[in-house]
């Protein structure tokens, strides 16, 4: 879903990212050890969250769920939380903490829309906002290779306009979103090069 050769173009890109309020591809090496997720967030992450009166949950996956469901009015100002393929990146200013996610899972956030959307590659739990918050949909996810249905259920978008689904990693998938009147079908993936944030799901 996002190179610049001059300082001016770099500044323009920075402004674009600020306006779209989502994260572009690239960035920090999120899990250099390849160790995968472990229980607890660690003292450093706990302290960073405590500065925003956020009680640290047991795991990075739980923190994703917690921040995603947070009402927009209660979003922490200054705390960035970016969902990468293998890690959740927490940052405040120049301070950044990488929390490893399970290596066999892929956390996908999708914002269906009718008219308004934005570019996004890595989902930002504290800044991304989609058009259709609190809306009901039926979601079907199918593995292209095996034709196995991985997910088939009703879902409701959070106040931020996104819904989440956790899928097996390393697949090519087809996603079908239906609101009863309109629908959209998307070819997506759950590989290391794929986005965790999908904002191209236009219903028609």
PDB file of C-alpha atoms in Angstrom:
ATOM      1  CA  UNK A   1       0.000   0.000   0.000  1.00  0.00           C
ATOM      2  CA  UNK A   2       3.704   3.141  -0.200  1.00  0.00           C
ATOM      3  CA  UNK A   3      12.848   7.298  -2.687  1.00  0.00           C
ATOM      4  CA  UNK A   4      13.800  10.494  -2.510  1.00  0.00           C
ATOM      5  CA  UNK A   5      17.002  12.157  -3.830  1.00  0.00           C
ATOM      6  CA  UNK A   6      16.803  15.602  -2.300  1.00  0.00           C
ATOM      7  CA  UNK A   7      16.080  17.067   1.105  1.00  0.00           C
ATOM      8  CA  UNK A   8      12.964  18.720  -0.270  1.00  0.00           C
ATOM      9  CA  UNK A   9      11.455  15.499  -1.542  1.00  0.00           C
ATOM     10  CA  UNK A  10      12.304  13.758   1.726  1.00  0.00           C
ATOM     11  CA  UNK A  11      10.484  16.484   3.601  1.00  0.00           C
ATOM     12  CA  UNK A  12       7.483  16.077   1.334  1.00  0.00           C
ATOM     13  CA  UNK A  13       7.419  12.348   1.978  1.00  0.00           C
ATOM     14  CA  UNK A  14       7.557  12.976   5.722  1.00  0.00           C
ATOM     15  CA  UNK A  15       4.599  15.335   5.417  1.00  0.00           C
ATOM     16  CA  UNK A  16       2.678  12.747   3.387  1.00  0.00           C
ATOM     17  CA  UNK A  17       3.193  10.105   6.052  1.00  0.00           C
ATOM     18  CA  UNK A  18       2.030  12.540   8.693  1.00  0.00           C
ATOM     19  CA  UNK A  19      -1.148  13.310   6.772  1.00  0.00           C
ATOM     20  CA  UNK A  20      -2.008   9.703   5.980  1.00  0.00           C
ATOM     21  CA  UNK A  21      -1.292   8.699   9.593  1.00  0.00           C
ATOM     22  CA  UNK A  22      -0.058   5.250   8.672  1.00  0.00           C
ATOM     23  CA  UNK A  23       3.369   3.695   8.234  1.00  0.00           C
ATOM     24  CA  UNK A  24       5.272   3.128   4.995  1.00  0.00           C
ATOM     25  CA  UNK A  25       7.281   0.059   4.103  1.00  0.00           C
ATOM     26  CA  UNK A  26      10.834  -0.347   5.344  1.00  0.00           C
ATOM     27  CA  UNK A  27      12.394   0.675   8.641  1.00  0.00           C
ATOM     28  CA  UNK A  28      13.948  -1.037  11.606  1.00  0.00           C
ATOM     29  CA  UNK A  29      15.130  -4.646  11.685  1.00  0.00           C
ATOM     30  CA  UNK A  30      12.337  -5.755  13.948  1.00  0.00           C
ATOM     31  CA  UNK A  31      13.575  -9.111  15.225  1.00  0.00           C
ATOM     32  CA  UNK A  32      17.293  -9.601  14.548  1.00  0.00           C
ATOM     33  CA  UNK A  33      17.461 -12.672  16.760  1.00  0.00           C
ATOM     34  CA  UNK A  34      14.569 -14.430  15.028  1.00  0.00           C
ATOM     35  CA  UNK A  35      13.448 -15.583  18.440  1.00  0.00           C
ATOM     36  CA  UNK A  36       9.730 -14.955  17.980  1.00  0.00           C
ATOM     37  CA  UNK A  37       7.299 -13.711  20.602  1.00  0.00           C
ATOM     38  CA  UNK A  38       7.743 -14.358  24.308  1.00  0.00           C
ATOM     39  CA  UNK A  39       5.517 -13.829  27.322  1.00  0.00           C
ATOM     40  CA  UNK A  40       5.493 -10.336  28.795  1.00  0.00           C
ATOM     41  CA  UNK A  41       6.577  -7.082  27.217  1.00  0.00           C
ATOM     42  CA  UNK A  42       9.622  -6.313  29.350  1.00  0.00           C
ATOM     43  CA  UNK A  43      10.352  -3.512  31.805  1.00  0.00           C
ATOM     44  CA  UNK A  44      11.232  -0.950  29.124  1.00  0.00           C
ATOM     45  CA  UNK A  45       7.965  -1.405  27.244  1.00  0.00           C
ATOM     46  CA  UNK A  46       5.982  -1.513  30.471  1.00  0.00           C
ATOM     47  CA  UNK A  47       7.496   1.822  31.501  1.00  0.00           C
ATOM     48  CA  UNK A  48       6.800   3.420  28.115  1.00  0.00           C
ATOM     49  CA  UNK A  49       3.158   2.365  28.278  1.00  0.00           C
ATOM     50  CA  UNK A  50       2.829   3.454  31.905  1.00  0.00           C
ATOM     51  CA  UNK A  51       3.715   7.004  30.846  1.00  0.00           C
ATOM     52  CA  UNK A  52       0.433   6.967  28.917  1.00  0.00           C
ATOM     53  CA  UNK A  53      -1.564   5.254  31.674  1.00  0.00           C
ATOM     54  CA  UNK A  54      -1.742   2.087  29.588  1.00  0.00           C
ATOM     55  CA  UNK A  55      -1.631  -1.146  31.568  1.00  0.00           C
ATOM     56  CA  UNK A  56       0.774  -3.528  29.853  1.00  0.00           C
ATOM     57  CA  UNK A  57      -0.873  -6.827  28.839  1.00  0.00           C
ATOM     58  CA  UNK A  58       0.744 -10.254  28.828  1.00  0.00           C
ATOM     59  CA  UNK A  59       1.910 -10.277  25.214  1.00  0.00           C
ATOM     60  CA  UNK A  60       2.511  -8.036  22.167  1.00  0.00           C
ATOM     61  CA  UNK A  61      -0.478  -9.662  20.458  1.00  0.00           C
ATOM     62  CA  UNK A  62      -2.684  -8.686  23.375  1.00  0.00           C
ATOM     63  CA  UNK A  63      -1.326  -5.137  23.161  1.00  0.00           C
ATOM     64  CA  UNK A  64      -2.289  -4.964  19.474  1.00  0.00           C
ATOM     65  CA  UNK A  65      -5.837  -5.991  20.368  1.00  0.00           C
ATOM     66  CA  UNK A  66      -5.918  -3.504  23.241  1.00  0.00           C
ATOM     67  CA  UNK A  67      -4.719  -0.500  21.235  1.00  0.00           C
ATOM     68  CA  UNK A  68      -6.815  -1.374  18.182  1.00  0.00           C
ATOM     69  CA  UNK A  69     -10.014  -1.370  20.237  1.00  0.00           C
ATOM     70  CA  UNK A  70      -9.190   1.912  21.976  1.00  0.00           C
ATOM     71  CA  UNK A  71     -11.696   4.742  21.326  1.00  0.00           C
ATOM     72  CA  UNK A  72     -10.235   7.477  19.126  1.00  0.00           C
ATOM     73  CA  UNK A  73     -10.655  10.080  21.860  1.00  0.00           C
ATOM     74  CA  UNK A  74      -8.490   7.983  24.195  1.00  0.00           C
ATOM     75  CA  UNK A  75      -5.594   7.419  21.801  1.00  0.00           C
ATOM     76  CA  UNK A  76      -2.246   8.264  23.445  1.00  0.00           C
ATOM     77  CA  UNK A  77      -0.775  11.443  21.975  1.00  0.00           C
ATOM     78  CA  UNK A  78       2.883  10.868  21.082  1.00  0.00           C
ATOM     79  CA  UNK A  79       2.967   7.071  21.324  1.00  0.00           C
ATOM     80  CA  UNK A  80       3.443   5.288  17.999  1.00  0.00           C
ATOM     81  CA  UNK A  81       2.607   1.594  17.660  1.00  0.00           C
ATOM     82  CA  UNK A  82       3.389   0.099  14.250  1.00  0.00           C
ATOM     83  CA  UNK A  83       2.445  -3.480  13.361  1.00  0.00           C
ATOM     84  CA  UNK A  84       5.179  -5.078  11.265  1.00  0.00           C
ATOM     85  CA  UNK A  85       5.174  -8.634   9.953  1.00  0.00           C
ATOM     86  CA  UNK A  86       7.393  -9.953  12.738  1.00  0.00           C
ATOM     87  CA  UNK A  87       7.136  -7.337  15.479  1.00  0.00           C
ATOM     88  CA  UNK A  88       5.159  -4.558  17.100  1.00  0.00           C
ATOM     89  CA  UNK A  89       7.245  -1.369  17.176  1.00  0.00           C
ATOM     90  CA  UNK A  90       6.563   1.048  20.023  1.00  0.00           C
ATOM     91  CA  UNK A  91       8.150   4.486  19.813  1.00  0.00           C
ATOM     92  CA  UNK A  92       8.084   7.839  21.545  1.00  0.00           C
ATOM     93  CA  UNK A  93      10.274  10.405  19.829  1.00  0.00           C
ATOM     94  CA  UNK A  94      13.663   8.771  19.234  1.00  0.00           C
ATOM     95  CA  UNK A  95      13.020   5.939  21.703  1.00  0.00           C
ATOM     96  CA  UNK A  96      11.932   2.713  20.007  1.00  0.00           C
ATOM     97  CA  UNK A  97      11.157  -0.749  21.363  1.00  0.00           C
ATOM     98  CA  UNK A  98      10.634  -3.851  19.212  1.00  0.00           C
ATOM     99  CA  UNK A  99       8.303  -6.542  20.561  1.00  0.00           C
ATOM    100  CA  UNK A 100       8.530  -9.804  18.626  1.00  0.00           C
ATOM    101  CA  UNK A 101       5.345 -11.382  17.281  1.00  0.00           C
ATOM    102  CA  UNK A 102       4.751 -15.112  16.641  1.00  0.00           C
ATOM    103  CA  UNK A 103       6.664 -16.151  13.522  1.00  0.00           C
ATOM    104  CA  UNK A 104       3.940 -18.496  12.270  1.00  0.00           C
ATOM    105  CA  UNK A 105       1.217 -15.831  12.346  1.00  0.00           C
ATOM    106  CA  UNK A 106       0.374 -12.745  10.287  1.00  0.00           C
ATOM    107  CA  UNK A 107      -1.623  -9.922  11.826  1.00  0.00           C
ATOM    108  CA  UNK A 108      -3.709  -8.202   9.133  1.00  0.00           C
ATOM    109  CA  UNK A 109      -5.716  -4.990   9.572  1.00  0.00           C
ATOM    110  CA  UNK A 110      -8.199  -3.951   6.862  1.00  0.00           C
ATOM    111  CA  UNK A 111     -10.236  -0.748   6.512  1.00  0.00           C
ATOM    112  CA  UNK A 112     -13.105  -1.181   4.037  1.00  0.00           C
ATOM    113  CA  UNK A 113     -14.268   2.095   2.483  1.00  0.00           C
ATOM    114  CA  UNK A 114     -16.747   3.695   0.120  1.00  0.00           C
ATOM    115  CA  UNK A 115     -15.154   7.033  -0.857  1.00  0.00           C
ATOM    116  CA  UNK A 116     -12.369   8.044   1.549  1.00  0.00           C
ATOM    117  CA  UNK A 117      -9.144   6.153   2.192  1.00  0.00           C
ATOM    118  CA  UNK A 118      -5.404   6.683   2.639  1.00  0.00           C
ATOM    119  CA  UNK A 119      -2.141   4.958   1.740  1.00  0.00           C
ATOM    120  CA  UNK A 120      -0.836   2.490   4.278  1.00  0.00           C
ATOM    121  CA  UNK A 121       1.594  -0.425   4.451  1.00  0.00           C
ATOM    122  CA  UNK A 122       2.300  -1.058   8.146  1.00  0.00           C
ATOM    123  CA  UNK A 123      -0.711  -0.488  10.354  1.00  0.00           C
ATOM    124  CA  UNK A 124      -0.392   2.230  12.985  1.00  0.00           C
ATOM    125  CA  UNK A 125      -2.508   1.377  16.005  1.00  0.00           C
ATOM    126  CA  UNK A 126      -2.428   4.920  17.375  1.00  0.00           C
ATOM    127  CA  UNK A 127      -2.895   7.044  14.241  1.00  0.00           C
ATOM    128  CA  UNK A 128      -4.586   5.129  11.400  1.00  0.00           C
ATOM    129  CA  UNK A 129      -8.238   6.027  10.820  1.00  0.00           C
ATOM    130  CA  UNK A 130     -10.523   4.456   8.229  1.00  0.00           C
ATOM    131  CA  UNK A 131     -13.861   5.652   6.902  1.00  0.00           C
ATOM    132  CA  UNK A 132     -16.284   3.047   8.226  1.00  0.00           C
ATOM    133  CA  UNK A 133     -16.051   2.738  11.999  1.00  0.00           C
ATOM    134  CA  UNK A 134     -18.524   0.542  13.851  1.00  0.00           C
ATOM    135  CA  UNK A 135     -19.858  -1.125  10.692  1.00  0.00           C
ATOM    136  CA  UNK A 136     -20.823  -4.785  10.287  1.00  0.00           C
ATOM    137  CA  UNK A 137     -19.387  -6.980   7.539  1.00  0.00           C
ATOM    138  CA  UNK A 138     -19.039 -10.622   6.610  1.00  0.00           C
ATOM    139  CA  UNK A 139     -15.440 -11.665   6.040  1.00  0.00           C
ATOM    140  CA  UNK A 140     -14.247 -14.711   4.127  1.00  0.00           C
ATOM    141  CA  UNK A 141     -10.538 -15.514   3.768  1.00  0.00           C
ATOM    142  CA  UNK A 142      -9.404 -18.376   1.529  1.00  0.00           C
ATOM    143  CA  UNK A 143      -5.951 -19.905   1.043  1.00  0.00           C
ATOM    144  CA  UNK A 144      -5.319 -19.772  -2.711  1.00  0.00           C
ATOM    145  CA  UNK A 145      -3.136 -22.890  -2.849  1.00  0.00           C
ATOM    146  CA  UNK A 146      -5.329 -25.297  -0.911  1.00  0.00           C
ATOM    147  CA  UNK A 147      -8.664 -23.465  -1.369  1.00  0.00           C
ATOM    148  CA  UNK A 148      -9.152 -23.948   2.369  1.00  0.00           C
ATOM    149  CA  UNK A 149     -11.385 -21.374   4.023  1.00  0.00           C
ATOM    150  CA  UNK A 150      -9.326 -19.821   6.811  1.00  0.00           C
ATOM    151  CA  UNK A 151     -11.949 -17.412   8.130  1.00  0.00           C
ATOM    152  CA  UNK A 152     -15.698 -17.168   7.507  1.00  0.00           C
ATOM    153  CA  UNK A 153     -17.560 -15.011  10.006  1.00  0.00           C
ATOM    154  CA  UNK A 154     -19.305 -11.723  10.693  1.00  0.00           C
ATOM    155  CA  UNK A 155     -17.041  -8.939  11.957  1.00  0.00           C
ATOM    156  CA  UNK A 156     -17.440  -5.326  13.075  1.00  0.00           C
ATOM    157  CA  UNK A 157     -14.914  -2.588  12.434  1.00  0.00           C
ATOM    158  CA  UNK A 158     -13.437  -0.800  15.424  1.00  0.00           C
ATOM    159  CA  UNK A 159     -14.070   2.917  15.910  1.00  0.00           C
ATOM    160  CA  UNK A 160     -10.914   3.544  13.854  1.00  0.00           C
ATOM    161  CA  UNK A 161     -12.560   1.907  10.813  1.00  0.00           C
ATOM    162  CA  UNK A 162     -10.378  -1.220  10.803  1.00  0.00           C
ATOM    163  CA  UNK A 163     -10.980  -4.859  11.612  1.00  0.00           C
ATOM    164  CA  UNK A 164      -8.275  -7.413  12.391  1.00  0.00           C
ATOM    165  CA  UNK A 165      -7.727 -11.018  11.447  1.00  0.00           C
ATOM    166  CA  UNK A 166      -4.794 -13.219  12.442  1.00  0.00           C
ATOM    167  CA  UNK A 167      -3.816 -15.733   9.756  1.00  0.00           C
ATOM    168  CA  UNK A 168      -1.110 -18.348   9.124  1.00  0.00           C
ATOM    169  CA  UNK A 169       2.072 -16.804   7.734  1.00  0.00           C
ATOM    170  CA  UNK A 170       3.475 -17.526   4.275  1.00  0.00           C
ATOM    171  CA  UNK A 171       0.299 -17.744   2.212  1.00  0.00           C
ATOM    172  CA  UNK A 172      -1.351 -16.171  -0.804  1.00  0.00           C
ATOM    173  CA  UNK A 173      -4.965 -15.476   0.113  1.00  0.00           C
ATOM    174  CA  UNK A 174      -8.209 -14.112  -1.270  1.00  0.00           C
ATOM    175  CA  UNK A 175     -10.247 -11.826   0.990  1.00  0.00           C
ATOM    176  CA  UNK A 176     -13.962 -11.229   0.412  1.00  0.00           C
ATOM    177  CA  UNK A 177     -15.714  -8.468   2.387  1.00  0.00           C
ATOM    178  CA  UNK A 178     -19.499  -8.098   2.139  1.00  0.00           C
ATOM    179  CA  UNK A 179     -21.873  -5.692   3.910  1.00  0.00           C
ATOM    180  CA  UNK A 180     -25.050  -7.231   2.491  1.00  0.00           C
ATOM    181  CA  UNK A 181     -25.369  -4.662  -0.294  1.00  0.00           C
ATOM    182  CA  UNK A 182     -21.809  -4.094  -1.487  1.00  0.00           C
ATOM    183  CA  UNK A 183     -18.701  -6.245  -1.570  1.00  0.00           C
ATOM    184  CA  UNK A 184     -15.033  -6.282  -2.493  1.00  0.00           C
ATOM    185  CA  UNK A 185     -12.615  -9.142  -3.233  1.00  0.00           C
ATOM    186  CA  UNK A 186      -8.879  -8.681  -2.817  1.00  0.00           C
ATOM    187  CA  UNK A 187      -5.824 -10.857  -3.544  1.00  0.00           C
ATOM    188  CA  UNK A 188      -3.502 -10.466  -0.566  1.00  0.00           C
ATOM    189  CA  UNK A 189      -0.619 -12.279   1.106  1.00  0.00           C
ATOM    190  CA  UNK A 190       0.752 -13.139   4.524  1.00  0.00           C
ATOM    191  CA  UNK A 191       4.449 -13.186   3.640  1.00  0.00           C
ATOM    192  CA  UNK A 192       7.329 -11.051   4.931  1.00  0.00           C
ATOM    193  CA  UNK A 193       7.001  -8.603   2.021  1.00  0.00           C
ATOM    194  CA  UNK A 194       3.239  -8.117   2.410  1.00  0.00           C
ATOM    195  CA  UNK A 195       1.475  -5.191   4.114  1.00  0.00           C
ATOM    196  CA  UNK A 196      -0.114  -5.495   7.542  1.00  0.00           C
ATOM    197  CA  UNK A 197      -2.417  -2.588   6.668  1.00  0.00           C
ATOM    198  CA  UNK A 198      -4.895  -2.775   3.776  1.00  0.00           C
ATOM    199  CA  UNK A 199      -6.780   0.391   2.797  1.00  0.00           C
ATOM    200  CA  UNK A 200      -7.644  -0.543  -0.806  1.00  0.00           C
ATOM    201  CA  UNK A 201     -10.836  -2.478  -0.002  1.00  0.00           C
ATOM    202  CA  UNK A 202     -13.383  -0.267  -1.783  1.00  0.00           C
ATOM    203  CA  UNK A 203     -16.912  -1.620  -1.541  1.00  0.00           C
ATOM    204  CA  UNK A 204     -19.072  -1.464  -4.656  1.00  0.00           C
TER     205      UNK A 204
END
